[in-house]
Amino acid sequence: MDFQVVLLAGGASKKLAPLVSQEVPKALLPVANRPVISYALELLEQSNLKDLIVVVEGEDTALSVGGWISSAYADRLHVEVAAVPEDVGTAGALRAIAHHLTAGDILVVSGDLVCDVSPGAVAAAHRRHDAVVTALLCSAPVSGASESGSMSGKDKAKKPVRYNIIGLDPLKQFLLYIASGAEVDKDLKMQKNIIRAVGQMEIRSDLMDAHLYAFKRSALQEVLDQKEKFQSLQQDVVPYLVRSQLASEVLNNGTPPTDEHGSVNGKILLSQLLANSSTPDFHEMYTPVNGSLLTRKTHKCCAYIAGKDKYCARLNSIQAYSDINRDVIGEANHLSGYSFSSHNNIIHLSAELGSKTTVGPHCMLGEGSQMGDKCSVKRSVIGRHCRIGSNVKIVNSVVMNHVTIADGCSIQGSVICSNAQIQERATLKDCQVGAGYVITAGAEYRSESLSKK
């Protein structure tokens, strides 16, 4: 398709502490016991996009992420790993590698994206409309887990989260307005010229900007060069392109131009504009403003809206980490890459279960892990080579590799990082335990983040 692909894989995200660290960068955080970046890599591979630049923060991260990709995808993908300084943001990361970008169109994908929407379909829509940017929009994911133990149906505790306010044309092809992040909770201002140009706009708050964009390279480069303070693609670059797509200029010093029919009547032109407002050529129309005829053929910003049956989430918070792990072994298990048993779970052949131990549906038990007697695991992922004692309950949790959990522990809604130790009869609810941390016997923690200083 002649698209150059850039995968933005980040570094040691502060929002995900204590799950991430210099030793375990965000890209290598396990989701269903495989690094989160593997989901984006395989999504691209399925669209035959196999030549890509992976951008990470810091040289150490580049070594660890590059090493993992080389071993896992040696004969499948051609990957160049580029290190950029920390905290430059997504726009800053692209600015730093701009000299590598040579194709006419650039496909930018977040390395924390877990979804089943074809990037090739987004790229094709981008080309079809000759857009400067095409953004993938998905249904906003629901967040939170059920207390009931049932994964069927809509859990009452799950809540949809509002991520963006998005304005679309009547045919839902053009992106006319976008506000994200902190802006969503403010009073929103819209430019009259955009509403005037399209006649009507559909405002949506149930869609999420998935951080998968197709850009026309020349337009992207111009914005990155001219707007040196822009740090974020999502909050700076894309909204800027959307705002400026109908910016206007006076033609012929205010002398009305003629259209192909020779008409110079502003009202006729406006009626033509509104009649065509839902067609792809509405950007090409004239529009009268304050008595002068203005036109601007700057660019088109498009939206590709995924179907409601598609899964799409970003691992950009601790809650999202828990949700995605739950989903990938649950309702979105087609993304996991694993074969599920007749009990709808995954128990590695080398794992060992004690007497009267139950591993429920939508659970995963990794290679070489051992569980004692009378344990119960529900809607949880347990990593490789874990040692779990007897009478242990694990619900709605993620336990990473080489974790030791002693007898009588109860773990609910928590994330336990690699090499952590949970001693006898400890109780954890809604906690995050950092790598190598030791929870002492009998301790009780609720909603705590525990890590080595």
Short mmCIF file of C-alpha atoms in Angstrom, two decimals:
data_model
loop_
_atom_site.label_atom_id
_atom_site.label_comp_id
_atom_site.label_asym_id
_atom_site.label_seq_id
_atom_site.Cartn_x
_atom_site.Cartn_y
_atom_site.Cartn_z
CA MET A 1 0.00 0.00 0.00
CA ASP A 2 3.07 2.23 0.12
CA PHE A 3 2.32 3.16 3.72
CA GLN A 4 5.18 3.56 6.14
CA VAL A 5 4.21 2.14 9.53
CA VAL A 6 5.29 3.67 12.84
CA LEU A 7 4.49 1.85 16.09
CA LEU A 8 4.74 4.16 19.11
CA ALA A 9 5.67 1.85 22.00
CA GLY A 10 6.59 4.33 24.78
CA GLY A 11 8.84 3.54 27.71
CA ALA A 12 8.40 3.35 31.49
CA SER A 13 4.98 5.04 31.74
CA LYS A 14 4.47 6.75 35.12
CA LYS A 15 0.71 6.12 34.91
CA LEU A 16 1.37 2.37 34.99
CA ALA A 17 3.68 2.31 38.02
CA PRO A 18 4.45 -0.03 39.72
CA LEU A 19 3.61 -2.39 36.84
CA VAL A 20 6.27 -0.93 34.56
CA SER A 21 9.90 -0.18 35.29
CA GLN A 22 13.22 0.18 33.52
CA GLU A 23 13.42 -3.63 33.52
CA VAL A 24 9.84 -4.12 32.25
CA PRO A 25 8.89 -1.27 29.87
CA LYS A 26 5.26 -0.76 28.94
CA ALA A 27 5.64 -2.51 25.57
CA LEU A 28 6.60 -5.75 27.33
CA LEU A 29 3.84 -5.73 29.96
CA PRO A 30 2.16 -9.15 29.72
CA VAL A 31 -1.44 -9.39 28.53
CA ALA A 32 -2.62 -13.01 28.75
CA ASN A 33 1.06 -13.91 29.26
CA ARG A 34 2.39 -12.25 26.10
CA PRO A 35 3.77 -8.71 25.70
CA VAL A 36 1.14 -6.12 24.88
CA ILE A 37 3.13 -4.96 21.84
CA SER A 38 2.63 -8.39 20.27
CA TYR A 39 -1.06 -7.61 19.73
CA ALA A 40 -0.30 -4.54 17.61
CA LEU A 41 2.49 -6.33 15.73
CA GLU A 42 0.21 -9.21 14.78
CA LEU A 43 -2.61 -6.84 13.84
CA LEU A 44 -0.24 -5.14 11.38
CA GLU A 45 1.08 -8.45 10.11
CA GLN A 46 -2.48 -9.58 9.33
CA SER A 47 -2.85 -6.52 7.04
CA ASN A 48 0.45 -7.47 5.37
CA LEU A 49 2.13 -4.41 6.91
CA LYS A 50 5.41 -6.06 7.80
CA ASP A 51 7.96 -3.26 7.42
CA LEU A 52 7.83 -0.92 10.39
CA ILE A 53 9.61 1.47 12.72
CA VAL A 54 9.06 0.83 16.43
CA VAL A 55 9.68 3.98 18.48
CA VAL A 56 10.52 3.65 22.18
CA GLU A 57 11.72 6.04 24.88
CA GLY A 58 15.33 5.55 25.94
CA GLU A 59 18.23 3.41 24.75
CA ASP A 60 17.73 0.72 27.41
CA THR A 61 14.12 0.26 26.39
CA ALA A 62 15.19 0.06 22.74
CA LEU A 63 17.55 -2.79 23.60
CA SER A 64 15.00 -4.82 25.55
CA VAL A 65 12.07 -4.25 23.18
CA GLY A 66 14.24 -4.71 20.08
CA GLY A 67 15.70 -7.90 21.50
CA TRP A 68 12.29 -9.35 22.22
CA ILE A 69 10.91 -8.47 18.76
CA SER A 70 13.99 -9.92 17.04
CA SER A 71 13.58 -13.26 18.80
CA ALA A 72 9.79 -13.48 18.43
CA TYR A 73 9.38 -12.19 14.86
CA ALA A 74 12.76 -12.95 13.30
CA ASP A 75 11.42 -14.32 10.00
CA ARG A 76 8.07 -12.54 9.94
CA LEU A 77 8.61 -8.79 10.25
CA HIS A 78 11.24 -6.25 9.24
CA VAL A 79 11.49 -3.96 12.25
CA GLU A 80 13.72 -0.96 12.91
CA VAL A 81 13.72 0.10 16.56
CA ALA A 82 14.35 3.82 17.13
CA ALA A 83 15.08 5.32 20.56
CA VAL A 84 13.87 8.85 21.33
CA PRO A 85 14.30 10.90 24.53
CA GLU A 86 11.88 10.29 27.40
CA ASP A 87 8.78 12.46 27.86
CA VAL A 88 8.79 13.97 24.35
CA GLY A 89 5.21 12.83 23.73
CA THR A 90 3.84 11.11 20.66
CA ALA A 91 4.23 14.16 18.41
CA GLY A 92 7.76 14.70 19.72
CA ALA A 93 8.58 11.06 18.98
CA LEU A 94 7.53 11.49 15.34
CA ARG A 95 9.45 14.75 15.13
CA ALA A 96 12.55 12.93 16.36
CA ILE A 97 12.35 10.27 13.64
CA ALA A 98 11.08 12.54 10.85
CA HIS A 99 14.20 11.90 8.75
CA HIS A 100 13.19 8.23 8.56
CA LEU A 101 9.77 9.06 7.12
CA THR A 102 9.86 9.02 3.33
CA ALA A 103 6.58 7.50 2.09
CA GLY A 104 3.63 9.59 0.92
CA ASP A 105 1.44 8.26 3.73
CA ILE A 106 2.28 7.25 7.30
CA LEU A 107 0.31 4.81 9.43
CA VAL A 108 0.84 5.57 13.13
CA VAL A 109 -0.26 2.91 15.61
CA SER A 110 -0.09 2.96 19.40
CA GLY A 111 1.91 0.06 20.80
CA ASP A 112 -0.61 -0.33 23.63
CA LEU A 113 -3.55 -0.94 21.27
CA VAL A 114 -5.35 -4.27 21.57
CA CYS A 115 -7.97 -4.54 18.84
CA ASP A 116 -9.24 -6.53 15.88
CA VAL A 117 -9.94 -3.67 13.45
CA SER A 118 -7.93 -3.99 10.24
CA PRO A 119 -5.34 -1.20 9.86
CA GLY A 120 -5.52 -1.95 6.14
CA ALA A 121 -9.17 -0.88 6.10
CA VAL A 122 -8.27 2.43 7.77
CA ALA A 123 -5.46 2.96 5.25
CA ALA A 124 -7.79 2.21 2.33
CA ALA A 125 -10.39 4.73 3.57
CA HIS A 126 -7.61 7.32 3.94
CA ARG A 127 -6.55 6.82 0.32
CA ARG A 128 -10.12 6.76 -0.96
CA HIS A 129 -10.85 10.22 0.49
CA ASP A 130 -7.37 11.65 -0.16
CA ALA A 131 -7.40 12.78 3.49
CA VAL A 132 -4.60 14.41 5.47
CA VAL A 133 -5.56 12.34 8.48
CA THR A 134 -7.90 9.41 9.03
CA ALA A 135 -8.54 8.40 12.63
CA LEU A 136 -9.83 5.04 13.81
CA LEU A 137 -12.80 5.54 16.14
CA CYS A 138 -14.18 2.67 18.22
CA SER A 139 -16.98 2.19 20.70
CA ALA A 140 -15.73 3.38 24.09
CA PRO A 141 -14.88 0.28 26.18
CA VAL A 142 -16.68 -0.49 29.40
CA SER A 143 -14.57 -0.61 32.52
CA GLY A 144 -14.65 -2.52 35.77
CA ALA A 145 -15.22 -6.15 36.68
CA SER A 146 -18.19 -8.03 37.98
CA GLU A 147 -18.43 -9.08 41.61
CA SER A 148 -20.77 -11.93 40.74
CA GLY A 149 -18.32 -14.27 39.09
CA SER A 150 -20.36 -14.34 35.89
CA MET A 151 -18.85 -13.05 32.68
CA SER A 152 -22.06 -13.52 30.72
CA GLY A 153 -24.16 -10.55 29.68
CA LYS A 154 -23.53 -6.97 30.76
CA ASP A 155 -22.04 -6.77 34.22
CA LYS A 156 -23.86 -4.18 36.29
CA ALA A 157 -20.59 -2.90 37.74
CA LYS A 158 -19.13 -2.09 34.33
CA LYS A 159 -19.35 1.54 33.31
CA PRO A 160 -18.80 3.11 29.88
CA VAL A 161 -16.13 5.79 30.03
CA ARG A 162 -16.33 9.05 28.08
CA TYR A 163 -13.06 9.56 26.27
CA ASN A 164 -13.82 12.06 23.49
CA ILE A 165 -16.41 14.45 22.13
CA ILE A 166 -16.48 13.90 18.37
CA GLY A 167 -18.33 15.76 15.60
CA LEU A 168 -19.13 13.91 12.35
CA ASP A 169 -20.82 14.79 9.08
CA PRO A 170 -24.21 13.13 8.37
CA LEU A 171 -22.58 10.24 6.49
CA LYS A 172 -20.01 9.73 9.29
CA GLN A 173 -17.08 10.00 6.91
CA PHE A 174 -15.54 13.29 7.97
CA LEU A 175 -14.09 14.23 11.32
CA LEU A 176 -15.36 17.76 11.95
CA TYR A 177 -14.66 18.22 15.63
CA ILE A 178 -12.70 16.40 18.31
CA ALA A 179 -12.02 17.13 21.98
CA SER A 180 -10.15 14.73 24.22
CA GLY A 181 -8.68 14.43 27.69
CA ALA A 182 -9.41 17.26 30.13
CA GLU A 183 -11.25 19.22 27.43
CA VAL A 184 -14.13 16.76 27.52
CA ASP A 185 -15.38 18.09 30.85
CA LYS A 186 -15.24 21.76 29.82
CA ASP A 187 -17.71 23.91 27.92
CA LEU A 188 -16.94 23.20 24.29
CA LYS A 189 -16.61 25.82 21.57
CA MET A 190 -17.17 25.00 17.90
CA GLN A 191 -16.23 27.09 14.91
CA LYS A 192 -19.15 28.55 13.00
CA ASN A 193 -17.49 27.99 9.66
CA ILE A 194 -17.46 24.23 10.15
CA ILE A 195 -21.12 24.05 11.17
CA ARG A 196 -21.98 26.46 8.35
CA ALA A 197 -20.09 24.33 5.85
CA VAL A 198 -21.70 21.02 6.74
CA GLY A 199 -25.20 22.20 7.53
CA GLN A 200 -25.51 19.69 10.34
CA MET A 201 -23.15 17.81 12.59
CA GLU A 202 -23.63 14.69 14.67
CA ILE A 203 -22.04 14.97 18.11
CA ARG A 204 -20.92 11.70 19.71
CA SER A 205 -19.56 10.99 23.19
CA ASP A 206 -19.62 7.19 22.89
CA LEU A 207 -16.59 6.86 20.63
CA MET A 208 -12.92 6.50 21.52
CA ASP A 209 -10.02 7.76 19.46
CA ALA A 210 -8.08 4.50 19.23
CA HIS A 211 -4.76 6.23 18.49
CA LEU A 212 -4.42 4.56 15.09
CA TYR A 213 -3.99 7.23 12.41
CA ALA A 214 -3.22 7.41 8.72
CA PHE A 215 -1.47 10.71 7.90
CA LYS A 216 -0.46 12.36 4.66
CA ARG A 217 3.22 12.77 5.40
CA SER A 218 3.57 16.27 3.91
CA ALA A 219 0.76 17.62 6.11
CA LEU A 220 2.04 15.86 9.22
CA GLN A 221 5.56 17.15 8.60
CA GLU A 222 4.30 20.71 8.14
CA VAL A 223 2.45 20.66 11.47
CA LEU A 224 5.39 19.11 13.34
CA ASP A 225 7.75 21.73 11.86
CA GLN A 226 5.53 24.74 12.43
CA LYS A 227 4.11 23.80 15.83
CA GLU A 228 7.21 22.96 17.83
CA LYS A 229 5.32 22.97 21.13
CA PHE A 230 2.90 20.26 20.02
CA GLN A 231 3.64 17.13 22.06
CA SER A 232 0.61 14.90 21.58
CA LEU A 233 -0.86 13.55 18.36
CA GLN A 234 -4.20 12.97 20.05
CA GLN A 235 -4.51 16.26 21.93
CA ASP A 236 -2.52 18.64 19.71
CA VAL A 237 -1.86 17.50 16.12
CA VAL A 238 -5.15 15.82 15.18
CA PRO A 239 -7.41 18.54 16.71
CA TYR A 240 -5.30 21.19 14.95
CA LEU A 241 -5.74 19.49 11.57
CA VAL A 242 -9.47 19.11 12.23
CA ARG A 243 -9.85 22.78 13.21
CA SER A 244 -7.93 24.04 10.21
CA GLN A 245 -9.58 21.92 7.51
CA LEU A 246 -12.12 24.62 6.65
CA ALA A 247 -9.97 27.67 7.36
CA SER A 248 -10.81 30.17 4.62
CA GLU A 249 -9.18 32.79 2.44
CA VAL A 250 -10.84 35.70 0.58
CA LEU A 251 -10.69 35.10 -3.15
CA ASN A 252 -9.64 37.79 -5.62
CA ASN A 253 -9.57 40.50 -2.94
CA GLY A 254 -13.23 39.93 -2.24
CA THR A 255 -14.26 39.71 -5.89
CA PRO A 256 -16.63 36.77 -6.12
CA PRO A 257 -15.26 33.91 -8.21
CA THR A 258 -17.54 32.10 -10.63
CA ASP A 259 -18.30 28.44 -10.34
CA GLU A 260 -18.41 26.03 -13.25
CA HIS A 261 -21.95 27.25 -14.04
CA GLY A 262 -20.90 30.90 -13.89
CA SER A 263 -22.91 31.56 -10.74
CA VAL A 264 -21.70 34.27 -8.39
CA ASN A 265 -24.77 34.42 -6.18
CA GLY A 266 -23.75 33.72 -2.61
CA LYS A 267 -27.13 32.28 -1.73
CA ILE A 268 -27.02 29.87 -4.63
CA LEU A 269 -23.54 28.83 -3.66
CA LEU A 270 -24.60 28.33 -0.04
CA SER A 271 -27.58 26.22 -1.09
CA GLN A 272 -25.28 24.15 -3.29
CA LEU A 273 -22.95 23.76 -0.33
CA LEU A 274 -25.67 22.56 2.01
CA ALA A 275 -27.13 20.27 -0.63
CA ASN A 276 -23.73 18.64 -0.90
CA SER A 277 -22.89 18.76 2.79
CA SER A 278 -23.03 15.00 3.23
CA THR A 279 -20.93 14.17 0.20
CA PRO A 280 -17.14 13.79 0.10
CA ASP A 281 -16.76 16.99 -1.92
CA PHE A 282 -18.21 19.39 0.63
CA HIS A 283 -14.68 20.60 1.33
CA GLU A 284 -14.49 21.81 -2.29
CA MET A 285 -17.41 24.23 -2.09
CA TYR A 286 -17.45 28.00 -1.78
CA THR A 287 -19.03 29.59 1.26
CA PRO A 288 -20.03 33.23 1.85
CA VAL A 289 -18.91 34.85 5.09
CA ASN A 290 -19.70 38.49 5.95
CA GLY A 291 -20.56 39.23 2.34
CA SER A 292 -17.30 37.94 0.87
CA LEU A 293 -16.92 34.68 -0.92
CA LEU A 294 -14.32 32.52 0.73
CA THR A 295 -12.82 29.23 -0.21
CA ARG A 296 -10.15 26.98 1.17
CA LYS A 297 -9.14 23.67 -0.31
CA THR A 298 -6.84 22.84 2.58
CA HIS A 299 -7.54 19.26 3.45
CA LYS A 300 -9.97 16.59 4.59
CA CYS A 301 -9.96 14.90 7.97
CA CYS A 302 -11.71 11.56 7.96
CA ALA A 303 -12.98 9.03 10.45
CA TYR A 304 -13.06 5.27 10.14
CA ILE A 305 -15.66 4.01 12.61
CA ALA A 306 -15.26 0.40 13.69
CA GLY A 307 -18.35 -1.77 13.96
CA LYS A 308 -19.81 -2.38 17.41
CA ASP A 309 -18.84 -6.04 17.12
CA LYS A 310 -15.15 -5.08 17.05
CA TYR A 311 -12.93 -5.10 20.13
CA CYS A 312 -10.77 -2.06 20.72
CA ALA A 313 -8.97 -0.94 23.90
CA ARG A 314 -5.76 0.82 24.91
CA LEU A 315 -3.57 -0.22 27.79
CA ASN A 316 -3.11 3.30 29.13
CA SER A 317 -4.07 2.88 32.80
CA ILE A 318 -3.96 0.24 35.52
CA GLN A 319 -7.72 -0.23 35.24
CA ALA A 320 -7.37 -0.74 31.48
CA TYR A 321 -4.61 -3.29 32.12
CA SER A 322 -6.94 -5.35 34.31
CA ASP A 323 -9.87 -4.94 31.90
CA ILE A 324 -7.87 -6.01 28.82
CA ASN A 325 -6.41 -9.07 30.54
CA ARG A 326 -9.92 -10.08 31.57
CA ASP A 327 -11.33 -9.47 28.07
CA VAL A 328 -8.60 -11.28 26.14
CA ILE A 329 -9.28 -14.50 28.06
CA GLY A 330 -13.02 -13.76 28.09
CA GLU A 331 -15.31 -12.23 25.50
CA ALA A 332 -12.42 -11.22 23.21
CA ASN A 333 -10.53 -14.50 23.48
CA HIS A 334 -10.09 -14.66 19.69
CA LEU A 335 -7.33 -12.06 20.21
CA SER A 336 -5.34 -14.21 22.63
CA GLY A 337 -3.89 -16.56 20.03
CA TYR A 338 -4.48 -19.52 22.34
CA SER A 339 -6.71 -22.57 22.07
CA PHE A 340 -9.23 -22.78 24.89
CA SER A 341 -10.22 -26.02 26.61
CA SER A 342 -13.73 -27.46 26.79
CA HIS A 343 -13.98 -25.62 30.13
CA ASN A 344 -13.28 -22.34 28.28
CA ASN A 345 -9.94 -21.78 30.00
CA ILE A 346 -6.23 -22.22 29.23
CA ILE A 347 -4.15 -24.47 31.48
CA HIS A 348 -0.67 -25.19 30.17
CA LEU A 349 0.16 -28.88 29.87
CA SER A 350 3.12 -28.43 32.24
CA ALA A 351 1.04 -26.73 34.97
CA GLU A 352 0.19 -28.75 38.08
CA LEU A 353 -3.07 -28.57 40.07
CA GLY A 354 -3.57 -29.90 43.58
CA SER A 355 -6.53 -31.90 44.86
CA LYS A 356 -9.91 -30.11 44.75
CA THR A 357 -8.38 -27.06 43.06
CA THR A 358 -10.62 -25.38 40.50
CA VAL A 359 -9.60 -23.07 37.65
CA GLY A 360 -12.79 -21.54 36.28
CA PRO A 361 -13.76 -20.41 32.78
CA HIS A 362 -12.04 -17.29 31.42
CA CYS A 363 -8.85 -18.14 33.32
CA MET A 364 -5.28 -18.79 32.27
CA LEU A 365 -2.56 -20.76 34.04
CA GLY A 366 0.90 -20.44 32.53
CA GLU A 367 3.73 -22.84 31.80
CA GLY A 368 5.34 -24.61 34.77
CA SER A 369 3.07 -23.06 37.41
CA GLN A 370 2.01 -25.13 40.41
CA MET A 371 -1.06 -24.83 42.64
CA GLY A 372 -1.68 -26.60 45.95
CA ASP A 373 -4.89 -28.19 47.20
CA LYS A 374 -8.31 -26.55 47.52
CA CYS A 375 -7.45 -23.42 45.52
CA SER A 376 -9.96 -21.41 43.52
CA VAL A 377 -9.16 -19.23 40.50
CA LYS A 378 -11.84 -17.10 38.80
CA ARG A 379 -11.48 -14.73 35.80
CA SER A 380 -7.74 -14.38 36.35
CA VAL A 381 -4.45 -14.74 34.49
CA ILE A 382 -1.60 -16.55 36.23
CA GLY A 383 1.83 -16.37 34.62
CA ARG A 384 4.68 -18.82 34.16
CA HIS A 385 6.50 -20.72 36.92
CA CYS A 386 4.38 -19.42 39.80
CA ARG A 387 4.26 -21.29 43.11
CA ILE A 388 0.85 -21.13 44.74
CA GLY A 389 0.10 -22.86 48.05
CA SER A 390 -3.11 -24.44 49.33
CA ASN A 391 -6.43 -22.77 50.13
CA VAL A 392 -5.60 -19.74 47.95
CA LYS A 393 -8.38 -17.70 46.30
CA ILE A 394 -7.59 -15.58 43.25
CA VAL A 395 -10.41 -13.55 41.65
CA ASN A 396 -10.33 -10.93 38.86
CA SER A 397 -6.56 -10.64 39.12
CA VAL A 398 -3.36 -10.80 37.08
CA VAL A 399 -0.41 -12.68 38.55
CA MET A 400 2.78 -12.31 36.48
CA ASN A 401 5.72 -14.74 36.23
CA HIS A 402 7.70 -16.37 39.07
CA VAL A 403 5.33 -15.17 41.80
CA THR A 404 5.11 -17.07 45.10
CA ILE A 405 1.77 -17.09 46.94
CA ALA A 406 1.74 -18.97 50.27
CA ASP A 407 -1.12 -20.91 51.88
CA GLY A 408 -4.41 -19.27 52.77
CA CYS A 409 -4.02 -16.04 50.78
CA SER A 410 -6.94 -14.16 49.21
CA ILE A 411 -6.29 -11.96 46.17
CA GLN A 412 -9.08 -10.01 44.49
CA GLY A 413 -9.02 -7.36 41.77
CA SER A 414 -5.24 -7.05 42.04
CA VAL A 415 -2.12 -7.13 39.86
CA ILE A 416 0.93 -8.98 41.22
CA CYS A 417 4.16 -8.30 39.31
CA SER A 418 6.91 -10.81 38.61
CA ASN A 419 9.00 -12.28 41.44
CA ALA A 420 6.74 -10.87 44.15
CA GLN A 421 6.15 -12.94 47.29
CA ILE A 422 2.84 -13.08 49.15
CA GLN A 423 3.30 -14.77 52.53
CA GLU A 424 0.73 -16.88 54.45
CA ARG A 425 -2.83 -15.67 54.93
CA ALA A 426 -2.26 -12.27 53.34
CA THR A 427 -5.33 -10.54 51.89
CA LEU A 428 -5.19 -8.15 48.93
CA LYS A 429 -8.12 -6.35 47.35
CA ASP A 430 -7.75 -3.90 44.45
CA CYS A 431 -3.98 -3.63 44.94
CA GLN A 432 -0.91 -3.43 42.71
CA VAL A 433 2.21 -5.20 43.95
CA GLY A 434 5.47 -4.25 42.25
CA ALA A 435 8.15 -6.63 41.01
CA GLY A 436 10.04 -8.44 43.78
CA TYR A 437 7.95 -6.93 46.60
CA VAL A 438 7.26 -9.06 49.70
CA ILE A 439 3.87 -8.99 51.43
CA THR A 440 4.32 -10.19 55.01
CA ALA A 441 2.25 -12.98 56.56
CA GLY A 442 -1.27 -12.03 57.65
CA ALA A 443 -1.09 -8.54 56.10
CA GLU A 444 -4.28 -6.99 54.74
CA TYR A 445 -4.24 -4.32 52.05
CA ARG A 446 -7.05 -2.62 50.15
CA SER A 447 -6.59 -0.23 47.20
CA GLU A 448 -2.83 0.08 47.79
CA SER A 449 0.09 0.38 45.39
CA LEU A 450 3.02 -1.51 46.94
CA SER A 451 6.53 -1.46 45.52
CA LYS A 452 10.18 -1.34 46.46
CA LYS A 453 11.40 2.15 47.19
#
